[in-house]
JSON list of C-alpha atoms in Angstrom, two decimals:
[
{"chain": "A", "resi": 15, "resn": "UNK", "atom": "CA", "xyz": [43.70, 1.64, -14.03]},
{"chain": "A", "resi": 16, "resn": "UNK", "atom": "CA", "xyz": [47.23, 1.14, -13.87]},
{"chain": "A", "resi": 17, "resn": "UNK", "atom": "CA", "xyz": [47.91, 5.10, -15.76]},
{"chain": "A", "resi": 18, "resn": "UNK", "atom": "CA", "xyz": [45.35, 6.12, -12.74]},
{"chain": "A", "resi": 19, "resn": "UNK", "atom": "CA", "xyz": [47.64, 4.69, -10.52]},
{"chain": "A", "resi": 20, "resn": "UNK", "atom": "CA", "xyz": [51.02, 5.94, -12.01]},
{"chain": "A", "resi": 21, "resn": "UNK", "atom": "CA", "xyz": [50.29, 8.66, -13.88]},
{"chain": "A", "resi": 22, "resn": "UNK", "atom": "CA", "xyz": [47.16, 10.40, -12.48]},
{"chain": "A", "resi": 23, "resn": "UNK", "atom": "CA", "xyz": [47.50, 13.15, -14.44]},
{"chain": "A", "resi": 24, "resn": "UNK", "atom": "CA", "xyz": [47.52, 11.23, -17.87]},
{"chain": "A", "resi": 25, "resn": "UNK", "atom": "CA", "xyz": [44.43, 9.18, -16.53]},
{"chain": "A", "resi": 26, "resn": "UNK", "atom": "CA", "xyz": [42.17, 12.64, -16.42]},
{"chain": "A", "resi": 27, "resn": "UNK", "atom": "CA", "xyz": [43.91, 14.52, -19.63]},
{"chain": "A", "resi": 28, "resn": "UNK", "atom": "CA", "xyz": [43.16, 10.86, -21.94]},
{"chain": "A", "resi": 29, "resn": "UNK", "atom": "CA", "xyz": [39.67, 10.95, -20.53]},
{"chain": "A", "resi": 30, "resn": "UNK", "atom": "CA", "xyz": [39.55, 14.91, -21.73]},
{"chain": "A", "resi": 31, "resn": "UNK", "atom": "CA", "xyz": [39.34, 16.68, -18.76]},
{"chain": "A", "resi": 32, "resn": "UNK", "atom": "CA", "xyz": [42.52, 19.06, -19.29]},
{"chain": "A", "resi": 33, "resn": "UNK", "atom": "CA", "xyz": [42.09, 21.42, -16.71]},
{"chain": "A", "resi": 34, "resn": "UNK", "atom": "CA", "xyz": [41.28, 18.75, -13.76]},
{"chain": "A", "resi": 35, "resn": "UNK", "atom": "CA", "xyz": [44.70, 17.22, -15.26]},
{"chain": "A", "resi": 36, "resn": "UNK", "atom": "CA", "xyz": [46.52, 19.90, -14.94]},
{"chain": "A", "resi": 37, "resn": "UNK", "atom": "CA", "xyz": [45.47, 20.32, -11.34]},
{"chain": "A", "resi": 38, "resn": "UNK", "atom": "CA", "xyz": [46.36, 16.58, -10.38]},
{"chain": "A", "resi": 39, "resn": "UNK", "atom": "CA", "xyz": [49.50, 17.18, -12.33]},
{"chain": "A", "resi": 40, "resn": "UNK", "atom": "CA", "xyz": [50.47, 20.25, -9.42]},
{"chain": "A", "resi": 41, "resn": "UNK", "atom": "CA", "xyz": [49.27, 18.35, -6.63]},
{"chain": "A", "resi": 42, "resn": "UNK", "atom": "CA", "xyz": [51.51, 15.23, -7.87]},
{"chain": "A", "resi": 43, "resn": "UNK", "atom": "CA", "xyz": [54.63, 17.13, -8.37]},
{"chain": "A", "resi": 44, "resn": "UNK", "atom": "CA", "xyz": [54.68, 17.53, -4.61]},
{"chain": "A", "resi": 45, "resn": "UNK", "atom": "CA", "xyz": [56.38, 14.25, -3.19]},
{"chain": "A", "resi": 46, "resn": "UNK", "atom": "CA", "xyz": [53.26, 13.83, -0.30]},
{"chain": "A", "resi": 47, "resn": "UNK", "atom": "CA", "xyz": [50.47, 14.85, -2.97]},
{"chain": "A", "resi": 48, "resn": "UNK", "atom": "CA", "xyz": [51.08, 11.82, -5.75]},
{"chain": "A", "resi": 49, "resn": "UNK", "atom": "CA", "xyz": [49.39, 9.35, -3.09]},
{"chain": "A", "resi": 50, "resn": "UNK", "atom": "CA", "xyz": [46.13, 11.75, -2.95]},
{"chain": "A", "resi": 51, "resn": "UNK", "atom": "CA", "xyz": [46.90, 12.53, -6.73]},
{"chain": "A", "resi": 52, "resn": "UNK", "atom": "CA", "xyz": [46.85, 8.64, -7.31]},
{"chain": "A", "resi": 53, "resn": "UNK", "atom": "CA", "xyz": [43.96, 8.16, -4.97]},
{"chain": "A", "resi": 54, "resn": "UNK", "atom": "CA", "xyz": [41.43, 11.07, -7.01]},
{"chain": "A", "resi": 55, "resn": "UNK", "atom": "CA", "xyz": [42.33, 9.79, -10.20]},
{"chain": "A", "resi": 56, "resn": "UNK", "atom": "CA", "xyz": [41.43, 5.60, -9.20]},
{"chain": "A", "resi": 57, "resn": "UNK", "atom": "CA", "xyz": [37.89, 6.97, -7.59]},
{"chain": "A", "resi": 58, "resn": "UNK", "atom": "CA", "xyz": [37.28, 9.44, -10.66]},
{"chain": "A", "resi": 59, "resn": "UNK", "atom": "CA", "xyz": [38.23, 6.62, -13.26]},
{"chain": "A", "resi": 60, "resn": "UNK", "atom": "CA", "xyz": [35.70, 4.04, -11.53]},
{"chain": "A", "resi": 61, "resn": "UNK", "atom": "CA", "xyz": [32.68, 6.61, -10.96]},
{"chain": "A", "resi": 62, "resn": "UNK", "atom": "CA", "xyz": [32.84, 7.23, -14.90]},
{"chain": "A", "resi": 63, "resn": "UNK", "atom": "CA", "xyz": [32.53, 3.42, -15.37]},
{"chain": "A", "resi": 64, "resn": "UNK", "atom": "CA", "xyz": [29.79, 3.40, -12.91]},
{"chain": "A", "resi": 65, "resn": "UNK", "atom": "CA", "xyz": [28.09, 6.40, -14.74]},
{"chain": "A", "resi": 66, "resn": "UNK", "atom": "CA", "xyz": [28.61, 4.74, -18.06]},
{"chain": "A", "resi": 67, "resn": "UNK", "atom": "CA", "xyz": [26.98, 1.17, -16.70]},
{"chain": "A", "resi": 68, "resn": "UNK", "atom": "CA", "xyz": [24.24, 2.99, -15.03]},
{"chain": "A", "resi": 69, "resn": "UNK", "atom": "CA", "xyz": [23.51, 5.13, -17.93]},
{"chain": "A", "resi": 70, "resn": "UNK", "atom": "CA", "xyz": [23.43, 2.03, -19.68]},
{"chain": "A", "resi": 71, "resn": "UNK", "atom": "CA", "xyz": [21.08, -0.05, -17.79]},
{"chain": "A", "resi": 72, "resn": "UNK", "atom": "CA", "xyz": [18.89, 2.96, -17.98]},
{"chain": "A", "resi": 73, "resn": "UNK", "atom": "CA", "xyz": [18.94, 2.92, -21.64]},
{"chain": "A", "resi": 74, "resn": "UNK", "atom": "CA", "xyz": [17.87, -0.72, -21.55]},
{"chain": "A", "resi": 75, "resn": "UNK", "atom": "CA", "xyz": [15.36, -0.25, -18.79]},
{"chain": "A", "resi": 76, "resn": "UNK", "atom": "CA", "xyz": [13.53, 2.42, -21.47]},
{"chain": "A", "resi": 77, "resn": "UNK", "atom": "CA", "xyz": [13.63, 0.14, -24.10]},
{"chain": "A", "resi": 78, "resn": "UNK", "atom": "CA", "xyz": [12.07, -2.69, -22.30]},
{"chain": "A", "resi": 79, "resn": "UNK", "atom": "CA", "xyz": [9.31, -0.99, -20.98]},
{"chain": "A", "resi": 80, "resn": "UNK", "atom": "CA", "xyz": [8.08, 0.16, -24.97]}
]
């Protein structure tokens, strides 16, 4: 959270999306744009944990019902 916060850039290329990194890393360069910058990469960073938990429960939702 805190490399979301800091370094948005880093937060999207460690989680493999290179060209969505590269993007953040233009928009941060500008002075104004590292706040949005910072602000995309927190809300992308927390819907992948949501995705991951929901994908989860899912999983376990399948296996209860066999």
């Amino acid at each position: 959270m805190l490399l979301a916060i800091l370094l948005p850039f880093l937060s999207f290329m460690f989680r493999g999306k290179v060209l969505t990194g590269i993007i953040c890393l233009i928009l941060q360069i500008t002075l104004i744009g590292w706040l949005p910058a910072a602000i995309w990469a927190v809300l992308s960073l927390n819907n992948e944990r949501a995705d991951k938990r929901n994908e989860r429960l899912i999983r376990a939702m399948r296996e209860n019902k066999r």
